[in-house]
Every structure is written in structure tokens, then in C-alpha cells.
Amino acid sequence: MSKALYEIALLPGDGIGPEVVDAAVRVLNAAAKNEDLKLSYTTYEAGANLFQRTGESMAEADAVAVGQADAVLLGAMGLPTVRKADGTEIAPQIDLRERYGLFASLRPCELFPGVPTRVKAEKVNMLVIRETTEGLFAGRHDKQEPSDEAVSDRLTITRATSEKLFEVAFEQAKQRRASYGTPGHVTLLDKSNVLRSNAFLRKVFDEVAERHPDIGTARLYIDAGSMMFVTNPERYDVVVTENVFGDITSEIAAGVVGGLGVAPSGDVSLKHGIFQPSHGSAPDIAGKGVANPVATILSTAMMLEWIAQQQDDPRCEKVAAAIRQATAKVLHSGPRTPDIGGNGNTESVTQSIVDALNS
Ligand code: ATP
């Protein structure tokens, strides 16, 4: 049942996070106004700056409140200079993934006309789905005796999470086929020739694939599959893989289509969704006004597509399509930010996308 008003939680975070979230909200408001879609926003502070001031990266009450929103838009969190006692960076976004069981990270990579790529490719439109709650991150909280001789991490695959993950992958292949005319195909990347956990992952994949005979499938080893992102990226539609393999391959895919500045993402469970650019807080360019807002703007389009599915509200689908179209238009005509070969800046790109929506 669609709602009169959708509540969006904003987590701008650190570095360029606030700059790109601000840009994306301007675009979102312009697009929503055209469809008379009502959105309300609540901003929460979280990340490395908050940690430095207070010793916690997100207040417990805020972590709870975020879960009540219809969707969450996150900028970027963490700064290389702010670390916990064990040497790792502050990452409340990983804590939120765990708290809300956001097991699938959806990372679409599309090559838009006007965006330069170093890869010989023309029509790249793929969605990398990274599992985010287990795999090689499964033992993140395991107790370990400190050692200077050997340290291990644990790779665990469960049937419950893998089944949900693959169902999302096949569902995405169907939705993409309906919305964008993509082929309707899912590729599993694994290391099932060596790792027992991955042989099990492939077994579960085969079982789920049998339930979706109208969707094509392929199974590739992660090494060869990674090479093909560069040598033949057009072969991929939906790609699904283990946590760390997905972490790496989704950035290869982003590199193929122009880099992190144009790569959106969404971390989802069956109930909750957090949408954010694939990039981090980019402290090297923070405050300079040159951050590419496109990844975050495209993340808002993903967020609306997700709300459209959850709430059965076609207005959200329409607003998402308008944002995608206006963004594609500006990527083609310019201005573009320096990371994709332009001489524009965050402001000029954002205003041009707003203007394209209003034209
Ligand atoms: P994390 O580990 O938090 O994902 P990272 O170490 O991968 O972060 P990023 O913060 O994503 O690093 O930045 C990597 C490089 O990409 C930096 O040089 C940064 O300036 C550039 N970059 C990232 N996002 C953008 C953007 N939106 N616009 C322009 N350049 C960007």
C-alpha cells in the first residue's frame, strides 16, 4: 500500500559524505516535486568525526531510529586518521548492516555515454551483488588470543543467507529485464574448486537456479571471472558472489564504467534498505567542492526503485526513472567533475541535473 509521505533517514557521515548527500537531496526534491511525491528527512550524525568527539561512532538511539525510516541515504563514513584501538577504521555502516541483517549489497555499474573508460567496451550494464553479512567477514567478532605469529579469519557460508541472496539475484535479473531490457541472466563467481564453503555456495546456487528456469545462469571461478570484468564486461548482467570477492569485483566493475564517482549502491534485507555511493569519504578532496555527486544521486534513484517495490508505489518508480534520465543527460552533455575527465564541480553538476529535471 503506497503512503502519503515517505520518511528518509540521512546519514551524511565524514569527508565528502555531507557534500554528496546535500547534492543528492536537492536532486531528489526537484524530481519528487514533479510527481507530487512527499518525502521528509531526518539527519543523524554518525562516523569518524562523531567518534573523535564522543568516543562512539553512532548513538544507540539513532541506530534504532534509522531502522524506523522507510529508507536510509548514507554519504560515507570513516577517515584513515581516526582508528579504533585494534587499528581498524570506524565503520558504523558495517554495524548497521549487521544490526538490520542487510545481507545483499546491490552495486549496479552502467557505462553512460560521455563517461570515459579505459576498457574497450560499449554497452556495459551490470549489477554486482555482494553478500555482506558472512563469507570472509563472518568471524569479525570472534574472540582471538593476540598473537604475533599467526592470525586467522573465518569464511562461513550458510544456507539461509545464500538462499535469500540468490533469490534477490534472480528477482533483480527479472526486474532489470522488465525495466531496462537486460537479458535476464545471473553469474555466480566462486572458488568452489578449492574452498569447501564455496562448493556449498555453488550447490545452493544450483538449487535456487532451478526455481527460475526463465533466467540464464553461469558459474565462473572468481579468478577468471575477475579478468572478464576487464576483457568482456558486456557478458555480465547480474553477478552474485561472496562478501570479500564482491567487495573487490564491484570496485573492478566500477572502474570499468568510470570509477567510484559514478557507482551507486544499496545494502538491503527483505525489510530494510540503506543506499549509498560505492566510494568512501575521499578525505583528499573533501571541502574542495569537486566531489562527483553522481554516485549518490544514482543511489537515490535505487532507493526510490526499492521503495516502489516495497510499497507498491509506481510514483517512486517514475521519480527514479526521471533522476536516472536527467543524470544520464548531464553525464553526456557535461558539466562533469574532474574524476571523469571534466572541469565542472559538485555544484555545477548538481544544478545541471536539477535543471534537466525541470526542463
Ligand atoms: P573506503 O575504504 O572507505 O571505501 P577508499 O579507501 O576506497 O574508501 P575513497 O574514499 O573511496 O577510498 O577514495 C578513493 C579515491 O577515489 C580517492 O582518490 C578519492 O578522491 C576518489 N573518489 C572517491 N569518491 C569520489 C567522488 N565522489 N568524486 C571524485 N573522486 C572520488
mmCIF file of C-alpha atoms and ligand atoms in Angstrom:
data_model
loop_
_atom_site.group_PDB
_atom_site.id
_atom_site.type_symbol
_atom_site.label_atom_id
_atom_site.label_comp_id
_atom_site.label_asym_id
_atom_site.label_seq_id
_atom_site.Cartn_x
_atom_site.Cartn_y
_atom_site.Cartn_z
ATOM 1 C CA MET A 1 0.000 0.000 0.000
ATOM 2 C CA SER A 2 1.605 3.324 -1.000
ATOM 3 C CA LYS A 3 1.997 6.059 1.634
ATOM 4 C CA ALA A 4 1.215 9.798 1.590
ATOM 5 C CA LEU A 5 4.690 10.587 2.938
ATOM 6 C CA TYR A 6 7.961 8.663 2.990
ATOM 7 C CA GLU A 7 10.459 9.158 5.822
ATOM 8 C CA ILE A 8 14.074 9.188 4.682
ATOM 9 C CA ALA A 9 16.900 8.980 7.236
ATOM 10 C CA LEU A 10 20.015 10.872 6.145
ATOM 11 C CA LEU A 11 23.458 9.841 7.398
ATOM 12 C CA PRO A 12 25.867 12.276 5.695
ATOM 13 C CA GLY A 13 28.921 10.993 7.627
ATOM 14 C CA ASP A 14 32.507 12.094 7.012
ATOM 15 C CA GLY A 15 34.725 13.632 4.329
ATOM 16 C CA ILE A 16 32.791 14.270 1.117
ATOM 17 C CA GLY A 17 29.729 12.457 2.557
ATOM 18 C CA PRO A 18 27.842 15.646 3.562
ATOM 19 C CA GLU A 19 28.646 17.320 0.198
ATOM 20 C CA VAL A 20 27.285 14.484 -1.931
ATOM 21 C CA VAL A 21 24.249 13.844 0.283
ATOM 22 C CA ASP A 22 23.336 17.521 0.102
ATOM 23 C CA ALA A 23 23.591 17.375 -3.714
ATOM 24 C CA ALA A 24 21.510 14.209 -3.912
ATOM 25 C CA VAL A 25 18.748 15.628 -1.706
ATOM 26 C CA ARG A 26 18.493 18.695 -3.966
ATOM 27 C CA VAL A 27 18.037 16.425 -6.976
ATOM 28 C CA LEU A 28 15.629 14.157 -5.115
ATOM 29 C CA ASN A 29 13.452 17.107 -4.079
ATOM 30 C CA ALA A 30 13.321 18.501 -7.614
ATOM 31 C CA ALA A 31 12.311 15.114 -9.039
ATOM 32 C CA ALA A 32 9.793 14.312 -6.284
ATOM 33 C CA LYS A 33 8.085 17.696 -6.701
ATOM 34 C CA ASN A 34 7.314 16.924 -10.342
ATOM 35 C CA GLU A 35 5.385 13.787 -9.308
ATOM 36 C CA ASP A 36 3.905 15.322 -6.159
ATOM 37 C CA LEU A 37 5.738 12.689 -4.107
ATOM 38 C CA LYS A 38 6.152 13.774 -0.469
ATOM 39 C CA LEU A 39 9.422 12.978 1.307
ATOM 40 C CA SER A 40 10.532 14.039 4.776
ATOM 41 C CA TYR A 41 14.115 13.877 6.016
ATOM 42 C CA THR A 42 15.743 13.384 9.398
ATOM 43 C CA THR A 43 19.513 13.816 9.612
ATOM 44 C CA TYR A 44 21.601 11.725 12.036
ATOM 45 C CA GLU A 45 25.246 12.239 12.908
ATOM 46 C CA ALA A 46 27.475 9.169 12.682
ATOM 47 C CA GLY A 47 31.020 8.311 11.697
ATOM 48 C CA ALA A 48 34.626 9.183 12.460
ATOM 49 C CA ASN A 49 34.044 12.843 13.358
ATOM 50 C CA LEU A 50 31.416 11.863 15.930
ATOM 51 C CA PHE A 51 33.733 9.117 17.262
ATOM 52 C CA GLN A 52 36.547 11.608 17.716
ATOM 53 C CA ARG A 53 34.296 13.914 19.724
ATOM 54 C CA THR A 54 32.304 11.411 21.762
ATOM 55 C CA GLY A 55 34.036 8.010 21.622
ATOM 56 C CA GLU A 56 31.099 6.374 19.808
ATOM 57 C CA SER A 57 30.521 6.243 16.056
ATOM 58 C CA MET A 58 26.727 6.299 16.262
ATOM 59 C CA ALA A 59 24.346 6.827 19.182
ATOM 60 C CA GLU A 60 22.321 3.729 20.055
ATOM 61 C CA ALA A 61 19.039 5.700 19.894
ATOM 62 C CA ASP A 62 19.921 6.913 16.382
ATOM 63 C CA ALA A 63 20.784 3.398 15.205
ATOM 64 C CA VAL A 64 17.320 2.336 16.383
ATOM 65 C CA ALA A 65 15.559 5.373 14.863
ATOM 66 C CA VAL A 66 17.191 4.799 11.468
ATOM 67 C CA GLY A 67 15.505 1.409 11.335
ATOM 68 C CA GLN A 68 12.058 3.043 11.544
ATOM 69 C CA ALA A 69 12.590 5.097 8.365
ATOM 70 C CA ASP A 70 11.226 3.955 5.001
ATOM 71 C CA ALA A 71 14.779 4.077 3.649
ATOM 72 C CA VAL A 72 18.213 5.445 4.526
ATOM 73 C CA LEU A 73 20.566 7.572 2.417
ATOM 74 C CA LEU A 74 24.164 7.450 3.614
ATOM 75 C CA GLY A 75 27.121 9.539 2.403
ATOM 76 C CA ALA A 76 30.395 7.983 3.527
ATOM 77 C CA MET A 77 31.884 7.056 6.887
ATOM 78 C CA GLY A 78 35.360 6.647 8.265
ATOM 79 C CA LEU A 79 38.612 8.604 7.997
ATOM 80 C CA PRO A 80 42.052 6.973 7.681
ATOM 81 C CA THR A 81 43.343 9.134 10.549
ATOM 82 C CA VAL A 82 40.639 8.026 13.020
ATOM 83 C CA ARG A 83 41.115 4.438 14.175
ATOM 84 C CA LYS A 84 39.997 2.133 16.941
ATOM 85 C CA ALA A 85 42.467 0.559 19.366
ATOM 86 C CA ASP A 86 42.796 -2.554 17.117
ATOM 87 C CA GLY A 87 43.911 -0.393 14.188
ATOM 88 C CA THR A 88 40.706 -0.680 12.119
ATOM 89 C CA GLU A 89 38.704 2.299 10.854
ATOM 90 C CA ILE A 90 35.383 3.463 12.287
ATOM 91 C CA ALA A 91 32.631 1.796 10.237
ATOM 92 C CA PRO A 92 29.125 2.249 11.680
ATOM 93 C CA GLN A 93 27.743 1.360 8.247
ATOM 94 C CA ILE A 94 29.044 -2.203 8.780
ATOM 95 C CA ASP A 95 27.398 -2.250 12.233
ATOM 96 C CA LEU A 96 24.102 -1.152 10.614
ATOM 97 C CA ARG A 97 24.408 -3.947 8.058
ATOM 98 C CA GLU A 98 24.715 -6.439 10.890
ATOM 99 C CA ARG A 99 22.013 -4.883 13.084
ATOM 100 C CA TYR A 100 19.449 -4.862 10.262
ATOM 101 C CA GLY A 101 20.635 -8.054 8.562
ATOM 102 C CA LEU A 102 21.371 -6.260 5.275
ATOM 103 C CA PHE A 103 22.688 -9.363 3.556
ATOM 104 C CA ALA A 104 22.842 -8.094 -0.043
ATOM 105 C CA SER A 105 24.744 -5.113 -1.384
ATOM 106 C CA LEU A 106 23.454 -4.181 -4.832
ATOM 107 C CA ARG A 107 26.101 -2.421 -6.928
ATOM 108 C CA PRO A 108 24.963 -1.520 -10.427
ATOM 109 C CA CYS A 109 27.643 -0.469 -12.914
ATOM 110 C CA GLU A 110 26.460 1.103 -16.136
ATOM 111 C CA LEU A 111 28.630 2.792 -18.724
ATOM 112 C CA PHE A 112 26.871 6.079 -19.516
ATOM 113 C CA PRO A 113 27.594 7.843 -22.816
ATOM 114 C CA GLY A 114 30.017 10.694 -22.129
ATOM 115 C CA VAL A 115 31.863 8.926 -19.296
ATOM 116 C CA PRO A 116 35.380 7.892 -20.295
ATOM 117 C CA THR A 117 36.520 4.311 -19.752
ATOM 118 C CA ARG A 118 39.962 2.787 -20.282
ATOM 119 C CA VAL A 119 38.335 -0.529 -21.168
ATOM 120 C CA LYS A 120 37.290 -1.374 -24.718
ATOM 121 C CA ALA A 121 33.577 -1.652 -24.120
ATOM 122 C CA GLU A 122 30.384 -0.053 -25.320
ATOM 123 C CA LYS A 123 27.309 -1.417 -23.650
ATOM 124 C CA VAL A 124 28.093 -2.263 -20.059
ATOM 125 C CA ASN A 125 25.119 -2.578 -17.718
ATOM 126 C CA MET A 126 25.680 -4.999 -14.870
ATOM 127 C CA LEU A 127 24.660 -5.414 -11.274
ATOM 128 C CA VAL A 128 27.205 -6.906 -8.877
ATOM 129 C CA ILE A 129 25.556 -8.355 -5.765
ATOM 130 C CA ARG A 130 27.889 -8.741 -2.822
ATOM 131 C CA GLU A 131 26.818 -10.809 0.194
ATOM 132 C CA THR A 132 27.571 -8.610 3.210
ATOM 133 C CA THR A 133 26.918 -10.386 6.493
ATOM 134 C CA GLU A 134 29.003 -13.564 6.354
ATOM 135 C CA GLY A 135 31.597 -15.044 3.983
ATOM 136 C CA LEU A 136 35.065 -13.872 4.974
ATOM 137 C CA PHE A 137 33.571 -11.242 7.329
ATOM 138 C CA ALA A 138 31.790 -13.942 9.385
ATOM 139 C CA GLY A 139 34.383 -14.015 12.157
ATOM 140 C CA ARG A 140 34.725 -10.260 12.583
ATOM 141 C CA HIS A 141 33.714 -10.538 16.239
ATOM 142 C CA ASP A 142 35.348 -13.911 17.022
ATOM 143 C CA LYS A 143 37.421 -13.869 20.201
ATOM 144 C CA GLN A 144 41.123 -14.394 19.485
ATOM 145 C CA GLU A 145 44.202 -14.613 21.629
ATOM 146 C CA PRO A 146 46.568 -11.850 20.472
ATOM 147 C CA SER A 147 49.462 -13.368 18.529
ATOM 148 C CA ASP A 148 52.496 -12.133 16.659
ATOM 149 C CA GLU A 149 52.899 -15.487 14.869
ATOM 150 C CA ALA A 150 49.585 -16.292 13.190
ATOM 151 C CA VAL A 151 46.128 -14.754 12.893
ATOM 152 C CA SER A 152 43.101 -16.260 11.138
ATOM 153 C CA ASP A 153 39.833 -15.012 9.717
ATOM 154 C CA ARG A 154 36.836 -17.274 9.228
ATOM 155 C CA LEU A 155 34.867 -17.821 5.993
ATOM 156 C CA THR A 156 31.370 -19.117 6.676
ATOM 157 C CA ILE A 157 28.551 -19.680 4.191
ATOM 158 C CA THR A 158 25.072 -20.515 5.466
ATOM 159 C CA ARG A 159 22.195 -21.992 3.520
ATOM 160 C CA ALA A 160 19.705 -19.456 4.950
ATOM 161 C CA THR A 161 21.637 -16.370 3.816
ATOM 162 C CA SER A 162 22.722 -17.887 0.492
ATOM 163 C CA GLU A 163 19.166 -18.829 -0.454
ATOM 164 C CA LYS A 164 17.929 -15.305 0.329
ATOM 165 C CA LEU A 165 20.874 -13.816 -1.555
ATOM 166 C CA PHE A 166 20.277 -15.880 -4.690
ATOM 167 C CA GLU A 167 16.533 -15.217 -4.597
ATOM 168 C CA VAL A 168 17.358 -11.484 -4.624
ATOM 169 C CA ALA A 169 19.766 -12.043 -7.536
ATOM 170 C CA PHE A 170 17.174 -13.862 -9.668
ATOM 171 C CA GLU A 171 14.485 -11.322 -8.747
ATOM 172 C CA GLN A 172 16.833 -8.474 -9.740
ATOM 173 C CA ALA A 173 17.553 -10.181 -13.072
ATOM 174 C CA LYS A 174 13.801 -10.264 -13.761
ATOM 175 C CA GLN A 175 13.205 -6.659 -12.677
ATOM 176 C CA ARG A 176 16.151 -5.395 -14.720
ATOM 177 C CA ARG A 177 14.907 -7.294 -17.763
ATOM 178 C CA ALA A 178 11.481 -5.639 -17.359
ATOM 179 C CA SER A 179 12.851 -2.131 -16.657
ATOM 180 C CA TYR A 180 15.986 -1.883 -18.799
ATOM 181 C CA GLY A 181 15.696 -4.730 -21.326
ATOM 182 C CA THR A 182 18.769 -6.545 -19.969
ATOM 183 C CA PRO A 183 18.998 -10.271 -20.876
ATOM 184 C CA GLY A 184 17.843 -11.836 -17.592
ATOM 185 C CA HIS A 185 20.990 -13.686 -16.577
ATOM 186 C CA VAL A 186 22.831 -14.427 -13.297
ATOM 187 C CA THR A 187 26.533 -15.341 -12.985
ATOM 188 C CA LEU A 188 27.900 -16.854 -9.760
ATOM 189 C CA LEU A 189 31.568 -16.132 -9.013
ATOM 190 C CA ASP A 190 33.195 -18.510 -6.532
ATOM 191 C CA LYS A 191 36.280 -20.543 -5.646
ATOM 192 C CA SER A 192 34.424 -23.857 -5.460
ATOM 193 C CA ASN A 193 37.398 -25.758 -6.910
ATOM 194 C CA VAL A 194 39.384 -25.140 -3.712
ATOM 195 C CA LEU A 195 37.204 -23.920 -0.837
ATOM 196 C CA ARG A 196 34.597 -26.254 0.717
ATOM 197 C CA SER A 197 32.495 -23.283 1.760
ATOM 198 C CA ASN A 198 32.344 -22.167 -1.866
ATOM 199 C CA ALA A 199 31.473 -25.643 -3.168
ATOM 200 C CA PHE A 200 28.483 -25.462 -0.807
ATOM 201 C CA LEU A 201 27.672 -21.944 -2.080
ATOM 202 C CA ARG A 202 27.561 -23.273 -5.645
ATOM 203 C CA LYS A 203 25.340 -26.182 -4.606
ATOM 204 C CA VAL A 204 22.793 -23.780 -3.078
ATOM 205 C CA PHE A 205 23.027 -21.565 -6.180
ATOM 206 C CA ASP A 206 22.164 -24.524 -8.412
ATOM 207 C CA GLU A 207 19.146 -25.342 -6.245
ATOM 208 C CA VAL A 208 17.804 -21.771 -6.372
ATOM 209 C CA ALA A 209 18.520 -21.508 -10.110
ATOM 210 C CA GLU A 210 16.236 -24.476 -10.720
ATOM 211 C CA ARG A 211 13.339 -22.425 -9.336
ATOM 212 C CA HIS A 212 13.941 -19.748 -12.003
ATOM 213 C CA PRO A 213 14.122 -21.557 -15.341
ATOM 214 C CA ASP A 214 13.407 -18.351 -17.305
ATOM 215 C CA ILE A 215 16.699 -16.788 -16.140
ATOM 216 C CA GLY A 216 20.011 -17.826 -17.725
ATOM 217 C CA THR A 217 22.915 -18.772 -15.447
ATOM 218 C CA ALA A 218 26.690 -19.156 -15.486
ATOM 219 C CA ARG A 219 29.178 -20.262 -12.845
ATOM 220 C CA LEU A 220 32.741 -18.947 -13.045
ATOM 221 C CA TYR A 221 35.751 -19.183 -10.793
ATOM 222 C CA ILE A 222 36.478 -15.828 -9.187
ATOM 223 C CA ASP A 223 39.907 -15.518 -10.804
ATOM 224 C CA ALA A 224 38.770 -15.983 -14.415
ATOM 225 C CA GLY A 225 35.552 -14.088 -13.700
ATOM 226 C CA SER A 226 37.523 -11.092 -12.412
ATOM 227 C CA MET A 227 39.569 -10.975 -15.592
ATOM 228 C CA MET A 228 36.371 -10.943 -17.660
ATOM 229 C CA PHE A 229 35.177 -7.735 -15.975
ATOM 230 C CA VAL A 230 38.004 -6.116 -17.913
ATOM 231 C CA THR A 231 38.222 -8.250 -21.074
ATOM 232 C CA ASN A 232 34.498 -8.781 -21.690
ATOM 233 C CA PRO A 233 32.319 -6.748 -19.300
ATOM 234 C CA GLU A 234 29.353 -6.904 -21.691
ATOM 235 C CA ARG A 235 28.932 -10.593 -20.820
ATOM 236 C CA TYR A 236 27.590 -9.752 -17.347
ATOM 237 C CA ASP A 237 24.041 -8.929 -16.328
ATOM 238 C CA VAL A 238 23.630 -9.846 -12.634
ATOM 239 C CA VAL A 239 26.773 -11.113 -10.888
ATOM 240 C CA VAL A 240 26.477 -12.587 -7.394
ATOM 241 C CA THR A 241 29.296 -13.527 -5.054
ATOM 242 C CA GLU A 242 30.729 -13.939 -1.548
ATOM 243 C CA ASN A 243 31.417 -10.903 0.674
ATOM 244 C CA VAL A 244 35.101 -10.157 0.016
ATOM 245 C CA PHE A 245 35.019 -11.352 -3.606
ATOM 246 C CA GLY A 246 32.109 -8.933 -4.068
ATOM 247 C CA ASP A 247 33.948 -6.125 -2.294
ATOM 248 C CA ILE A 248 36.777 -6.417 -4.800
ATOM 249 C CA THR A 249 34.900 -7.242 -8.013
ATOM 250 C CA SER A 250 32.350 -4.466 -7.522
ATOM 251 C CA GLU A 251 35.190 -1.945 -7.495
ATOM 252 C CA ILE A 252 36.692 -3.508 -10.620
ATOM 253 C CA ALA A 253 33.255 -3.150 -12.232
ATOM 254 C CA ALA A 254 33.057 0.479 -11.037
ATOM 255 C CA GLY A 255 36.482 1.115 -12.572
ATOM 256 C CA VAL A 256 35.277 -0.237 -15.914
ATOM 257 C CA VAL A 257 32.374 2.256 -16.062
ATOM 258 C CA GLY A 258 34.263 5.389 -14.993
ATOM 259 C CA GLY A 259 35.219 4.915 -11.351
ATOM 260 C CA LEU A 260 33.786 5.313 -7.886
ATOM 261 C CA GLY A 261 32.312 8.737 -8.600
ATOM 262 C CA VAL A 262 29.560 7.181 -10.744
ATOM 263 C CA ALA A 263 28.958 3.894 -8.869
ATOM 264 C CA PRO A 264 25.840 3.765 -6.647
ATOM 265 C CA SER A 265 24.900 1.015 -4.206
ATOM 266 C CA GLY A 266 22.191 -0.225 -1.890
ATOM 267 C CA ASP A 267 22.503 -2.560 1.115
ATOM 268 C CA VAL A 268 19.206 -4.381 1.546
ATOM 269 C CA SER A 269 17.383 -7.026 3.525
ATOM 270 C CA LEU A 270 13.818 -8.074 2.803
ATOM 271 C CA LYS A 271 12.662 -5.166 5.018
ATOM 272 C CA HIS A 272 15.373 -2.504 5.275
ATOM 273 C CA GLY A 273 17.418 -0.578 2.718
ATOM 274 C CA ILE A 274 20.454 1.698 3.100
ATOM 275 C CA PHE A 275 21.570 3.430 -0.091
ATOM 276 C CA GLN A 276 24.989 4.986 -0.553
ATOM 277 C CA PRO A 277 27.697 5.702 -3.110
ATOM 278 C CA SER A 278 30.254 2.891 -3.516
ATOM 279 C CA HIS A 279 33.036 5.325 -2.687
ATOM 280 C CA GLY A 280 34.391 6.195 0.724
ATOM 281 C CA SER A 281 34.853 9.554 2.427
ATOM 282 C CA ALA A 282 37.641 10.650 -0.004
ATOM 283 C CA PRO A 283 39.380 12.961 2.510
ATOM 284 C CA ASP A 284 41.865 14.019 -0.190
ATOM 285 C CA ILE A 285 39.150 16.048 -1.959
ATOM 286 C CA ALA A 286 36.783 16.836 0.958
ATOM 287 C CA GLY A 287 35.805 20.510 1.217
ATOM 288 C CA LYS A 288 37.157 21.344 -2.266
ATOM 289 C CA GLY A 289 33.769 21.257 -3.972
ATOM 290 C CA VAL A 290 34.891 18.801 -6.659
ATOM 291 C CA ALA A 291 33.372 15.527 -5.394
ATOM 292 C CA ASN A 292 31.336 13.782 -8.051
ATOM 293 C CA PRO A 293 27.746 13.690 -6.752
ATOM 294 C CA VAL A 294 26.558 11.230 -9.438
ATOM 295 C CA ALA A 295 27.113 8.023 -7.415
ATOM 296 C CA THR A 296 24.953 9.382 -4.581
ATOM 297 C CA ILE A 297 22.335 10.794 -6.951
ATOM 298 C CA LEU A 298 22.042 7.399 -8.681
ATOM 299 C CA SER A 299 21.811 5.817 -5.200
ATOM 300 C CA THR A 300 18.696 7.911 -4.544
ATOM 301 C CA ALA A 301 17.196 6.515 -7.765
ATOM 302 C CA MET A 302 17.937 2.991 -6.492
ATOM 303 C CA MET A 303 16.373 3.941 -3.154
ATOM 304 C CA LEU A 304 13.170 5.030 -4.875
ATOM 305 C CA GLU A 305 13.069 1.886 -7.029
ATOM 306 C CA TRP A 306 13.373 -0.127 -3.823
ATOM 307 C CA ILE A 307 10.609 1.872 -2.068
ATOM 308 C CA ALA A 308 8.453 1.417 -5.190
ATOM 309 C CA GLN A 309 8.789 -2.368 -4.836
ATOM 310 C CA GLN A 310 8.319 -2.399 -1.057
ATOM 311 C CA GLN A 311 5.304 -0.098 -1.040
ATOM 312 C CA ASP A 312 3.914 -0.964 -4.442
ATOM 313 C CA ASP A 313 4.053 2.733 -5.374
ATOM 314 C CA PRO A 314 4.591 3.434 -9.090
ATOM 315 C CA ARG A 315 5.180 7.160 -8.392
ATOM 316 C CA CYS A 316 8.525 6.254 -6.797
ATOM 317 C CA GLU A 317 9.438 4.252 -9.898
ATOM 318 C CA LYS A 318 8.653 7.292 -12.057
ATOM 319 C CA VAL A 319 10.741 9.652 -9.906
ATOM 320 C CA ALA A 320 13.629 7.158 -10.020
ATOM 321 C CA ALA A 321 13.422 6.966 -13.813
ATOM 322 C CA ALA A 322 13.394 10.784 -14.067
ATOM 323 C CA ILE A 323 16.526 11.041 -11.872
ATOM 324 C CA ARG A 324 18.326 8.409 -13.950
ATOM 325 C CA GLN A 325 17.382 10.144 -17.194
ATOM 326 C CA ALA A 326 18.419 13.622 -16.050
ATOM 327 C CA THR A 327 21.717 12.258 -14.710
ATOM 328 C CA ALA A 328 22.435 10.373 -17.948
ATOM 329 C CA LYS A 329 21.702 13.544 -19.911
ATOM 330 C CA VAL A 330 24.166 15.632 -17.886
ATOM 331 C CA LEU A 331 26.844 12.901 -17.976
ATOM 332 C CA HIS A 332 26.518 13.045 -21.763
ATOM 333 C CA SER A 333 26.405 16.821 -22.246
ATOM 334 C CA GLY A 334 28.501 17.894 -19.245
ATOM 335 C CA PRO A 335 29.382 19.509 -16.967
ATOM 336 C CA ARG A 336 31.344 16.593 -15.495
ATOM 337 C CA THR A 337 33.632 16.525 -12.448
ATOM 338 C CA PRO A 338 37.419 16.039 -12.820
ATOM 339 C CA ASP A 339 37.389 12.353 -11.752
ATOM 340 C CA ILE A 340 35.623 11.559 -15.051
ATOM 341 C CA GLY A 341 37.651 13.965 -17.164
ATOM 342 C CA GLY A 342 35.555 17.129 -16.802
ATOM 343 C CA ASN A 343 36.247 20.583 -15.420
ATOM 344 C CA GLY A 344 32.943 21.037 -13.613
ATOM 345 C CA ASN A 345 32.365 20.750 -9.881
ATOM 346 C CA THR A 346 29.824 19.356 -7.422
ATOM 347 C CA GLU A 347 27.668 22.483 -7.656
ATOM 348 C CA SER A 348 27.601 22.775 -11.466
ATOM 349 C CA VAL A 349 26.822 19.078 -11.959
ATOM 350 C CA THR A 350 24.079 19.100 -9.319
ATOM 351 C CA GLN A 351 22.460 22.280 -10.654
ATOM 352 C CA SER A 352 22.566 20.928 -14.224
ATOM 353 C CA ILE A 353 20.778 17.750 -13.134
ATOM 354 C CA VAL A 354 18.142 19.815 -11.276
ATOM 355 C CA ASP A 355 17.741 21.992 -14.406
ATOM 356 C CA ALA A 356 17.386 18.892 -16.600
ATOM 357 C CA LEU A 357 14.611 17.658 -14.290
ATOM 358 C CA ASN A 358 12.814 20.989 -14.525
ATOM 359 C CA SER A 359 13.155 21.389 -18.291
HETATM 360 P P1 ATP B 1 36.651 3.209 1.717
HETATM 361 O O1 ATP B 1 37.624 2.158 2.125
HETATM 362 O O2 ATP B 1 36.054 3.997 2.846
HETATM 363 O O3 ATP B 1 35.648 2.764 0.693
HETATM 364 P P2 ATP B 1 38.645 4.087 -0.105
HETATM 365 O O4 ATP B 1 39.946 3.947 0.591
HETATM 366 O O5 ATP B 1 38.224 3.060 -1.089
HETATM 367 O O6 ATP B 1 37.497 4.325 0.976
HETATM 368 P P3 ATP B 1 37.676 6.504 -1.276
HETATM 369 O O7 ATP B 1 37.374 7.421 -0.171
HETATM 370 O O8 ATP B 1 36.531 5.853 -1.917
HETATM 371 O O9 ATP B 1 38.737 5.465 -0.776
HETATM 372 O O10 ATP B 1 38.536 7.252 -2.361
HETATM 373 C C1 ATP B 1 39.389 6.575 -3.299
HETATM 374 C C2 ATP B 1 39.840 7.592 -4.369
HETATM 375 O O11 ATP B 1 38.733 7.902 -5.211
HETATM 376 C C3 ATP B 1 40.335 8.899 -3.776
HETATM 377 O O12 ATP B 1 41.413 9.408 -4.543
HETATM 378 C C4 ATP B 1 39.144 9.816 -3.926
HETATM 379 O O13 ATP B 1 39.461 11.171 -4.048
HETATM 380 C C5 ATP B 1 38.442 9.301 -5.183
HETATM 381 N N1 ATP B 1 36.982 9.480 -5.064
HETATM 382 C C6 ATP B 1 36.152 8.748 -4.289
HETATM 383 N N2 ATP B 1 34.898 9.195 -4.394
HETATM 384 C C7 ATP B 1 34.928 10.241 -5.253
HETATM 385 C C8 ATP B 1 33.938 11.138 -5.760
HETATM 386 N N3 ATP B 1 32.646 11.069 -5.410
HETATM 387 N N4 ATP B 1 34.324 12.100 -6.623
HETATM 388 C C9 ATP B 1 35.612 12.198 -7.003
HETATM 389 N N5 ATP B 1 36.595 11.388 -6.573
HETATM 390 C C10 ATP B 1 36.260 10.426 -5.689
#
